[in-house]
């Protein structure tokens, strides 16, 4: 809940003040695929524009960022033409290009891989993957909570868990993270919350098993000075 619950409230405030609302749902929008979790994004559709990255909870290779607009006239800028780019006779002759479809003209058609994934897995297939990583995050959070030498920041809202060795200094937390990374053992992020540095485990691999999560905590424990 946390970050996501106030969406309708924020939308109300924007509406009252005539402000535009853009929501960066690069990571969170993946919940929309999940029948179990989609309702947690209640209010998202009231944004004028929403960004979502399917190279996060969508399992696409980078780049797969999307801009969703509530009203199609928001995408009006795409109809801008320039003589040096647009040749009407070529367009009429059916020559393919991304003009009118993308802000990026000389680029790969990145949407193709997304279309293939949606065709292959469908929305429910992607939703199953989302459910799996969210469940893995909750499992990791429970393991941390039950661990006598680790502190959990909070119950996860997406698939990210913040935790730290109890009583460790910020320098120790930073060193643990760097050592695990440089030794090639684990890729953890870091985040500063409530004035302290936390290890950040972002779970995006749908094949993660409970044993992998226990092994991760063992690694952190083994790198924590006594
Ligand atoms: C909410 C949010 N916005 C933006 C970004 C940046 O995404 P990218 O590096 O794909 O541009 C991230 C990356 O984690 C994110 O979580």
XYZ file of N, CA, C and O in Angstrom, residues 14-176:
652
model
N -4.747 17.425 -7.947
C -4.375 17.947 -9.275
C -5.599 18.525 -9.979
O -5.532 19.602 -10.584
N -6.709 17.789 -9.892
C -7.920 18.227 -10.580
C -8.395 19.569 -10.019
O -8.742 20.481 -10.769
N -8.380 19.666 -8.693
C -8.826 20.913 -8.018
C -7.999 22.111 -8.464
O -8.499 23.212 -8.613
N -6.696 21.875 -8.671
C -5.803 22.994 -8.991
C -5.510 23.099 -10.485
O -4.677 23.893 -10.905
N -6.162 22.278 -11.278
C -5.974 22.334 -12.729
C -4.577 21.904 -13.154
O -4.082 22.312 -14.211
N -3.927 21.102 -12.322
C -2.559 20.678 -12.662
C -2.596 19.384 -13.461
O -3.516 18.574 -13.322
N -1.602 19.223 -14.291
C -1.482 17.965 -15.018
C -0.864 16.930 -14.086
O -0.034 17.259 -13.251
N -1.293 15.700 -14.255
C -0.733 14.634 -13.416
C -0.004 13.618 -14.296
O -0.599 13.005 -15.176
N 1.299 13.514 -14.059
C 2.076 12.458 -14.726
C 2.505 11.469 -13.651
O 2.975 11.866 -12.587
N 2.333 10.199 -13.916
C 2.765 9.197 -12.944
C 3.885 8.350 -13.543
O 3.742 7.769 -14.625
N 5.008 8.338 -12.833
C 6.114 7.483 -13.231
C 5.864 6.105 -12.619
O 6.180 5.850 -11.472
N 5.243 5.245 -13.410
C 4.939 3.885 -12.943
C 5.869 2.897 -13.644
O 5.485 1.770 -13.954
N 7.116 3.370 -13.896
C 8.081 2.558 -14.652
C 8.151 1.143 -14.098
O 8.126 0.170 -14.862
N 8.200 1.033 -12.800
C 8.325 -0.264 -12.141
C 6.936 -0.793 -11.730
O 6.555 -1.923 -12.052
N 6.163 0.053 -11.066
C 4.909 -0.396 -10.458
C 3.826 -0.812 -11.438
O 2.988 -1.660 -11.114
N 3.825 -0.248 -12.647
C 2.716 -0.522 -13.570
C 2.613 -2.000 -13.931
O 1.555 -2.458 -14.363
N 3.682 -2.746 -13.722
C 3.641 -4.191 -13.996
C 2.546 -4.892 -13.197
O 2.033 -5.936 -13.618
N 2.143 -4.294 -12.057
C 1.080 -4.904 -11.249
C -0.227 -5.003 -12.040
O -1.087 -5.817 -11.717
N -0.377 -4.163 -13.068
C -1.616 -4.176 -13.861
C -1.844 -5.530 -14.534
O -2.975 -5.900 -14.844
N -0.761 -6.271 -14.784
C -0.914 -7.588 -15.421
C -1.545 -8.604 -14.463
O -2.054 -9.629 -14.894
N -1.457 -8.326 -13.175
C -1.833 -9.309 -12.169
C -3.257 -9.105 -11.665
O -3.582 -8.041 -11.133
N -4.087 -10.143 -11.787
C -5.463 -10.042 -11.276
C -5.430 -9.821 -9.767
O -6.296 -9.158 -9.200
N -4.404 -10.360 -9.112
C -4.313 -10.262 -7.657
C -3.906 -8.855 -7.208
O -4.350 -8.370 -6.184
N -3.033 -8.201 -7.982
C -2.442 -6.947 -7.485
C -2.881 -5.683 -8.234
O -2.578 -4.579 -7.786
N -3.558 -5.828 -9.373
C -3.870 -4.654 -10.211
C -4.648 -3.583 -9.443
O -4.414 -2.377 -9.627
N -5.545 -4.002 -8.547
C -6.402 -3.034 -7.844
C -5.578 -2.082 -6.990
O -6.053 -0.998 -6.626
N -4.349 -2.457 -6.695
C -3.519 -1.577 -5.871
C -3.102 -0.326 -6.643
O -2.587 0.621 -6.060
N -3.311 -0.322 -7.959
C -2.996 0.866 -8.755
C -4.258 1.686 -9.039
O -4.297 2.475 -9.979
N -5.275 1.483 -8.199
C -6.519 2.230 -8.332
C -6.204 3.735 -8.393
O -5.501 4.250 -7.525
N -6.694 4.404 -9.414
C -6.433 5.840 -9.550
C -5.434 6.155 -10.646
O -5.350 7.281 -11.109
N -4.691 5.138 -11.083
C -3.657 5.365 -12.111
C -4.248 5.956 -13.392
O -3.648 6.813 -14.033
N -5.459 5.519 -13.726
C -6.076 5.955 -14.987
C -6.471 7.433 -14.954
O -6.844 7.994 -15.980
N -6.401 8.054 -13.770
C -6.741 9.482 -13.706
C -5.560 10.365 -14.086
O -5.709 11.580 -14.203
N -4.391 9.762 -14.269
C -3.224 10.549 -14.695
C -3.403 10.955 -16.157
O -4.036 10.239 -16.932
N -2.846 12.105 -16.515
C -2.869 12.488 -17.933
C -1.915 11.594 -18.709
O -2.198 11.187 -19.837
N -0.748 11.359 -18.108
C 0.241 10.500 -18.767
C 0.875 9.576 -17.729
O 0.999 9.929 -16.562
N 1.229 8.400 -18.205
C 1.858 7.401 -17.322
C 3.033 6.793 -18.079
O 2.891 6.439 -19.257
N 4.177 6.694 -17.408
C 5.279 5.949 -18.033
C 5.344 4.569 -17.412
O 5.128 4.407 -16.210
N 5.622 3.578 -18.237
C 5.843 2.229 -17.725
C 6.981 1.572 -18.497
O 7.123 1.780 -19.686
N 7.790 0.856 -17.752
C 8.969 0.204 -18.340
C 8.746 -1.300 -18.374
O 8.783 -1.948 -17.323
N 8.539 -1.816 -19.550
C 8.362 -3.276 -19.622
C 9.710 -3.995 -19.574
O 9.757 -5.209 -19.620
N 10.813 -3.238 -19.439
C 12.096 -3.887 -19.161
C 12.284 -4.058 -17.648
O 13.353 -4.435 -17.204
N 11.221 -3.793 -16.890
C 11.245 -4.106 -15.459
C 10.249 -5.256 -15.252
O 10.578 -6.389 -15.587
N 9.049 -4.963 -14.692
C 8.063 -6.041 -14.521
C 7.360 -6.321 -15.858
O 6.159 -6.154 -15.995
N 8.120 -6.717 -16.852
C 7.558 -7.046 -18.167
C 8.537 -7.964 -18.888
O 8.250 -8.454 -19.967
N 9.723 -8.115 -18.272
C 10.739 -9.070 -18.711
C 11.220 -8.857 -20.138
O 11.542 -9.802 -20.846
N 11.290 -7.605 -20.551
C 11.814 -7.283 -21.874
C 13.275 -6.864 -21.771
O 13.667 -6.266 -20.765
N 14.061 -7.142 -22.808
C 15.393 -6.527 -22.832
C 15.231 -5.008 -22.968
O 14.239 -4.557 -23.562
N 16.203 -4.237 -22.419
C 16.104 -2.782 -22.621
C 16.257 -2.492 -24.112
O 17.006 -3.196 -24.791
N 15.618 -1.449 -24.597
C 14.694 -0.574 -23.899
C 13.259 -0.959 -24.262
O 12.982 -1.305 -25.400
N 12.373 -0.868 -23.252
C 10.970 -1.155 -23.535
C 10.079 -0.203 -22.741
O 9.070 -0.605 -22.170
N 10.486 1.066 -22.697
C 9.703 2.075 -21.983
C 8.502 2.510 -22.825
O 8.589 2.597 -24.051
N 7.383 2.737 -22.151
C 6.161 3.168 -22.847
C 5.617 4.443 -22.194
O 5.744 4.614 -20.983
N 5.034 5.292 -22.997
C 4.296 6.442 -22.469
C 2.832 6.216 -22.817
O 2.476 6.100 -24.000
N 1.983 6.100 -21.792
C 0.549 5.923 -22.020
C -0.137 7.273 -21.815
O 0.195 7.998 -20.866
N -1.039 7.621 -22.709
C -1.754 8.895 -22.586
C -3.247 8.618 -22.424
O -3.773 7.686 -23.027
N -3.893 9.414 -21.560
C -5.322 9.178 -21.293
C -6.154 9.598 -22.496
O -7.113 8.958 -22.888
N -5.740 10.706 -23.076
C -6.488 11.278 -24.190
C -5.552 11.275 -25.398
O -4.429 11.792 -25.310
N -5.996 10.720 -26.507
C -5.076 10.541 -27.634
C -4.529 11.861 -28.178
O -3.467 11.890 -28.794
N -5.227 12.970 -27.872
C -4.699 14.252 -28.368
C -3.393 14.625 -27.650
O -2.652 15.486 -28.113
N -3.146 13.967 -26.506
C -1.870 14.181 -25.796
C -0.681 13.779 -26.679
O 0.438 14.217 -26.473
N -0.946 12.880 -27.614
C 0.139 12.387 -28.471
C 0.242 13.206 -29.757
O 0.894 12.806 -30.720
N -0.385 14.374 -29.724
C -0.470 15.224 -30.901
C 0.906 15.563 -31.493
O 1.064 15.662 -32.709
N 1.900 15.701 -30.591
C 3.245 16.097 -31.061
C 3.784 15.118 -32.104
O 4.598 15.494 -32.959
N 3.306 13.887 -32.055
C 3.795 12.885 -33.014
C 3.360 13.193 -34.444
O 3.922 12.651 -35.400
N 2.351 14.032 -34.575
C 1.879 14.340 -35.926
C 2.707 15.468 -36.564
O 2.498 15.826 -37.710
N 3.649 15.993 -35.760
C 4.500 17.061 -36.302
C 5.296 16.534 -37.496
O 5.842 15.439 -37.431
N 5.322 17.287 -38.532
C 6.077 16.836 -39.705
C 7.194 17.827 -40.037
O 7.109 19.004 -39.703
N 8.214 17.316 -40.649
C 9.324 18.174 -41.093
C 9.700 17.709 -42.487
O 9.744 16.493 -42.760
N 9.963 18.686 -43.308
C 10.195 18.382 -44.715
C 11.348 17.392 -44.924
O 11.300 16.528 -45.792
N 12.394 17.541 -44.070
C 13.567 16.688 -44.259
C 13.345 15.261 -43.755
O 14.175 14.391 -43.968
N 12.235 15.031 -43.023
C 11.949 13.680 -42.520
C 10.777 13.035 -43.230
O 10.757 11.827 -43.440
N 9.784 13.842 -43.540
C 8.535 13.298 -44.064
C 8.420 13.519 -45.563
O 8.446 14.655 -46.016
N 8.315 12.434 -46.276
C 8.053 12.551 -47.711
C 6.705 11.889 -47.960
O 6.586 10.663 -47.878
N 5.697 12.719 -48.172
C 4.336 12.192 -48.316
C 4.241 11.114 -49.377
O 3.541 10.116 -49.208
N 4.989 11.323 -50.485
C 4.865 10.334 -51.572
C 5.438 8.978 -51.139
O 4.908 7.930 -51.488
N 6.537 8.995 -50.312
C 7.069 7.733 -49.792
C 6.049 7.066 -48.878
O 5.810 5.856 -48.952
N 5.462 7.869 -47.970
C 4.473 7.321 -47.033
C 3.308 6.709 -47.804
O 2.869 5.594 -47.521
N 2.836 7.465 -48.805
C 1.708 6.965 -49.603
C 2.087 5.692 -50.352
O 1.265 4.804 -50.567
N 3.374 5.586 -50.713
C 3.828 4.389 -51.432
C 4.048 3.204 -50.480
O 4.439 2.121 -50.895
N 3.828 3.448 -49.158
C 3.896 2.346 -48.197
C 5.277 2.071 -47.635
O 5.498 1.030 -47.014
N 6.254 2.975 -47.837
C 7.580 2.755 -47.249
C 7.466 2.807 -45.721
O 6.898 3.753 -45.191
N 8.011 1.801 -45.006
C 7.841 1.778 -43.552
C 8.775 2.756 -42.838
O 9.915 2.939 -43.254
N 8.280 3.390 -41.802
C 9.110 4.203 -40.918
C 8.362 4.350 -39.601
O 7.226 3.906 -39.460
N 9.022 4.951 -38.622
C 8.396 5.117 -37.303
C 7.764 6.492 -37.137
O 7.232 6.807 -36.078
N 7.827 7.308 -38.180
C 7.263 8.652 -38.058
C 5.767 8.560 -37.778
O 5.071 7.746 -38.359
N 5.303 9.358 -36.844
C 3.889 9.326 -36.485
C 3.575 8.262 -35.443
O 2.478 8.194 -34.912
N 4.550 7.421 -35.118
C 4.314 6.357 -34.141
C 5.246 6.448 -32.942
O 4.998 5.840 -31.914
N 6.356 7.138 -33.101
C 7.352 7.152 -32.041
C 8.024 8.516 -31.979
O 8.079 9.228 -32.978
N 8.550 8.840 -30.767
C 9.338 10.069 -30.642
C 10.703 9.843 -31.243
O 11.465 10.771 -31.479
N 11.032 8.582 -31.455
C 12.373 8.236 -31.904
C 12.277 7.711 -33.335
O 11.619 6.705 -33.572
N 12.926 8.365 -34.229
C 12.761 7.964 -35.625
C 13.786 6.925 -36.042
O 13.433 5.818 -36.415
N 15.087 7.265 -35.943
C 16.111 6.316 -36.388
C 16.449 5.351 -35.252
O 17.498 5.417 -34.645
N 15.511 4.475 -34.907
C 15.732 3.530 -33.816
C 15.153 2.171 -34.205
O 14.423 2.036 -35.167
N 15.495 1.181 -33.344
C 14.914 -0.142 -33.575
C 13.415 -0.082 -33.250
O 13.005 0.687 -32.377
N 12.634 -0.925 -33.893
C 11.208 -0.974 -33.521
C 11.063 -1.782 -32.231
O 10.731 -2.962 -32.237
N 11.356 -1.124 -31.071
C 11.410 -1.826 -29.787
C 10.091 -2.468 -29.383
O 10.075 -3.369 -28.556
N 9.009 -1.973 -29.942
C 7.713 -2.503 -29.517
C 7.487 -3.939 -30.023
O 6.650 -4.661 -29.485
N 8.283 -4.358 -31.015
C 8.080 -5.700 -31.595
C 8.227 -6.794 -30.537
O 7.392 -7.686 -30.421
N 9.298 -6.688 -29.717
C 9.520 -7.744 -28.705
C 8.378 -7.768 -27.686
O 7.958 -8.834 -27.231
N 7.869 -6.581 -27.353
C 6.747 -6.511 -26.410
C 5.513 -7.173 -27.015
O 4.806 -7.929 -26.342
N 5.285 -6.900 -28.287
C 4.127 -7.497 -28.960
C 4.261 -9.024 -28.976
O 3.284 -9.749 -28.730
N 5.482 -9.514 -29.228
C 5.702 -10.967 -29.273
C 5.454 -11.576 -27.892
O 4.804 -12.625 -27.763
N 5.943 -10.904 -26.836
C 5.744 -11.415 -25.474
C 4.260 -11.468 -25.125
O 3.773 -12.454 -24.570
N 3.552 -10.397 -25.467
C 2.122 -10.371 -25.149
C 1.371 -11.464 -25.898
O 0.458 -12.087 -25.383
N 1.807 -11.699 -27.133
C 1.174 -12.747 -27.939
C 1.474 -14.122 -27.315
O 0.613 -14.997 -27.269
N 2.719 -14.311 -26.865
C 3.131 -15.618 -26.360
C 2.588 -15.895 -24.954
O 2.074 -16.984 -24.689
N 2.706 -14.922 -24.066
C 2.329 -15.156 -22.664
C 0.950 -14.604 -22.328
O 0.299 -15.084 -21.404
N 0.549 -13.591 -23.061
C -0.717 -12.922 -22.756
C -0.586 -12.148 -21.453
O 0.402 -12.266 -20.733
N -1.632 -11.395 -21.169
C -1.628 -10.598 -19.942
C -1.597 -11.500 -18.703
O -0.897 -11.228 -17.731
N -2.321 -12.611 -18.756
C -2.359 -13.475 -17.572
C -1.023 -14.179 -17.368
O -0.613 -14.412 -16.231
N -0.330 -14.494 -18.491
C 0.994 -15.113 -18.362
C 1.961 -14.171 -17.670
O 2.706 -14.574 -16.770
N 1.940 -12.910 -18.079
C 2.799 -11.920 -17.421
C 2.365 -11.722 -15.967
O 3.190 -11.573 -15.070
N 1.033 -11.758 -15.749
C 0.502 -11.596 -14.387
C 1.013 -12.684 -13.456
O 1.322 -12.417 -12.284
N 1.132 -13.903 -13.980
C 1.646 -15.011 -13.160
C 3.088 -14.731 -12.736
O 3.478 -14.989 -11.594
N 3.884 -14.177 -13.671
C 5.275 -13.843 -13.349
C 5.324 -12.741 -12.285
O 6.128 -12.789 -11.344
N 4.456 -11.746 -12.448
C 4.390 -10.654 -11.464
C 4.040 -11.229 -10.089
O 4.693 -10.932 -9.082
N 3.000 -12.081 -10.053
C 2.582 -12.672 -8.766
C 3.738 -13.410 -8.121
O 3.933 -13.352 -6.905
N 4.519 -14.096 -8.964
C 5.608 -14.899 -8.428
C 6.671 -14.013 -7.758
O 7.114 -14.303 -6.651
N 7.066 -12.930 -8.438
C 8.136 -12.107 -7.847
C 7.636 -11.312 -6.626
O 8.389 -11.088 -5.688
N 6.359 -10.927 -6.649
C 5.809 -10.230 -5.472
C 5.764 -11.208 -4.285
O 6.140 -10.866 -3.155
N 5.361 -12.451 -4.566
C 5.324 -13.460 -3.491
C 6.731 -13.736 -2.972
O 6.940 -13.889 -1.762
N 7.712 -13.760 -3.894
C 9.106 -13.990 -3.482
C 9.565 -12.860 -2.560
O 10.251 -13.093 -1.554
N 9.174 -11.632 -2.883
C 9.559 -10.485 -2.046
C 8.945 -10.616 -0.653
O 9.607 -10.354 0.353
N 7.694 -11.047 -0.598
C 7.055 -11.224 0.715
C 7.739 -12.342 1.495
O 7.910 -12.243 2.713
N 8.148 -13.379 0.777
C 8.841 -14.484 1.449
C 10.169 -13.980 2.021
O 10.500 -14.253 3.178
N 10.918 -13.223 1.196
C 12.205 -12.691 1.668
C 11.982 -11.791 2.893
O 12.729 -11.862 3.876
N 10.944 -10.962 2.823
C 10.660 -10.046 3.944
C 10.382 -10.845 5.221
O 10.841 -10.466 6.306
N 9.660 -11.960 5.079
C 9.371 -12.789 6.270
C 10.657 -13.401 6.819
O 10.863 -13.452 8.026
N 11.547 -13.848 5.900
C 12.821 -14.424 6.348
C 13.645 -13.385 7.107
O 14.251 -13.676 8.141
N 13.673 -12.164 6.557
C 14.437 -11.083 7.203
C 13.851 -10.794 8.584
O 14.565 -10.680 9.587
N 12.524 -10.688 8.621
C 11.832 -10.341 9.865
C 12.105 -11.370 10.964
O 12.219 -11.025 12.137
N 12.210 -12.625 10.533
C 12.408 -13.698 11.521
C 13.882 -13.867 11.875
O 14.220 -14.639 12.764
N 14.770 -13.152 11.171
C 16.209 -13.331 11.366
C 16.677 -12.487 12.550
O 16.430 -11.282 12.578
N 17.359 -13.075 13.497
C 17.739 -12.313 14.695
C 18.750 -11.196 14.428
O 18.842 -10.244 15.199
N 19.521 -11.297 13.320
C 20.589 -10.304 13.089
C 20.267 -9.346 11.952
O 21.132 -8.597 11.504
N 19.013 -9.382 11.458
C 18.652 -8.507 10.332
C 17.414 -7.691 10.673
O 16.529 -8.154 11.402
N 17.370 -6.503 10.100
C 16.231 -5.611 10.311
C 15.528 -5.393 8.973
O 16.186 -5.119 7.952
N 14.192 -5.495 8.991
C 13.388 -5.274 7.773
C 12.877 -3.838 7.794
O 12.400 -3.367 8.824
N 12.967 -3.147 6.641
C 12.456 -1.770 6.609
C 10.931 -1.764 6.698
O 10.336 -1.100 7.528
N 10.290 -2.527 5.805
C 8.818 -2.562 5.804
C 8.346 -3.731 4.929
O 9.122 -4.273 4.139
N 7.075 -4.032 5.030
C 6.482 -5.041 4.136
C 6.579 -4.513 2.710
O 6.257 -3.346 2.468
N 7.038 -5.340 1.755
C 7.207 -4.813 0.390
C 5.882 -4.439 -0.282
O 4.845 -5.054 -0.002
N 5.950 -3.419 -1.142
C 4.756 -3.045 -1.910
C 4.843 -3.603 -3.334
O 3.828 -3.874 -3.956
N 6.065 -3.746 -3.856
C 6.234 -4.325 -5.196
C 7.062 -5.597 -5.030
O 6.626 -6.506 -4.350
N 8.238 -5.642 -5.652
C 9.065 -6.847 -5.479
C 10.434 -6.451 -4.915
O 11.420 -7.107 -5.185
N 10.454 -5.350 -4.173
C 11.703 -4.864 -3.580
C 11.635 -4.944 -2.057
O 10.623 -4.565 -1.462
N 12.722 -5.424 -1.474
C 12.784 -5.561 -0.013
C 13.988 -4.778 0.503
O 15.106 -4.969 0.013
N 13.762 -3.896 1.451
C 14.872 -3.149 2.081
C 15.175 -3.783 3.434
O 14.267 -4.006 4.234
N 16.450 -4.042 3.657
C 16.845 -4.631 4.938
C 18.287 -4.268 5.252
O 19.015 -3.770 4.380
N 18.709 -4.484 6.472
C 20.085 -4.195 6.866
C 20.436 -5.035 8.081
O 19.537 -5.416 8.838
N 21.724 -5.320 8.262
C 22.126 -6.011 9.479
C 21.831 -5.118 10.684
O 22.147 -3.930 10.668
N 21.209 -5.680 11.698
C 20.827 -4.901 12.882
C 22.063 -4.252 13.500
O 23.083 -4.913 13.696
N 21.946 -2.941 13.740
C 23.021 -2.232 14.438
C 24.224 -1.887 13.568
O 25.176 -1.286 14.056
N 24.214 -2.251 12.289
C 25.368 -1.962 11.416
C 25.409 -0.466 11.091
O 24.372 0.205 11.055
N 26.630 0.041 10.846
C 26.745 1.432 10.406
C 26.438 1.499 8.915
O 26.482 0.468 8.212
N 26.193 2.715 8.415
C 25.949 2.880 6.975
C 27.167 2.422 6.170
O 27.028 1.834 5.094
N 28.360 2.703 6.712
C 29.584 2.293 6.000
C 29.632 0.776 5.851
O 30.016 0.255 4.800
N 29.237 0.067 6.909
C 29.235 -1.405 6.846
C 28.239 -1.888 5.796
O 28.540 -2.775 4.994
N 27.060 -1.280 5.804
C 26.034 -1.672 4.814
C 26.574 -1.464 3.394
O 26.458 -2.340 2.526
N 27.224 -0.298 3.171
C 27.765 0.011 1.837
C 28.852 -0.994 1.455
O 28.927 -1.438 0.306
N 29.685 -1.359 2.441
C 30.781 -2.289 2.162
C 30.245 -3.686 1.839
O 30.728 -4.350 0.919
N 29.252 -4.136 2.594
C 28.658 -5.462 2.331
C 28.159 -5.516 0.892
O 28.428 -6.449 0.139
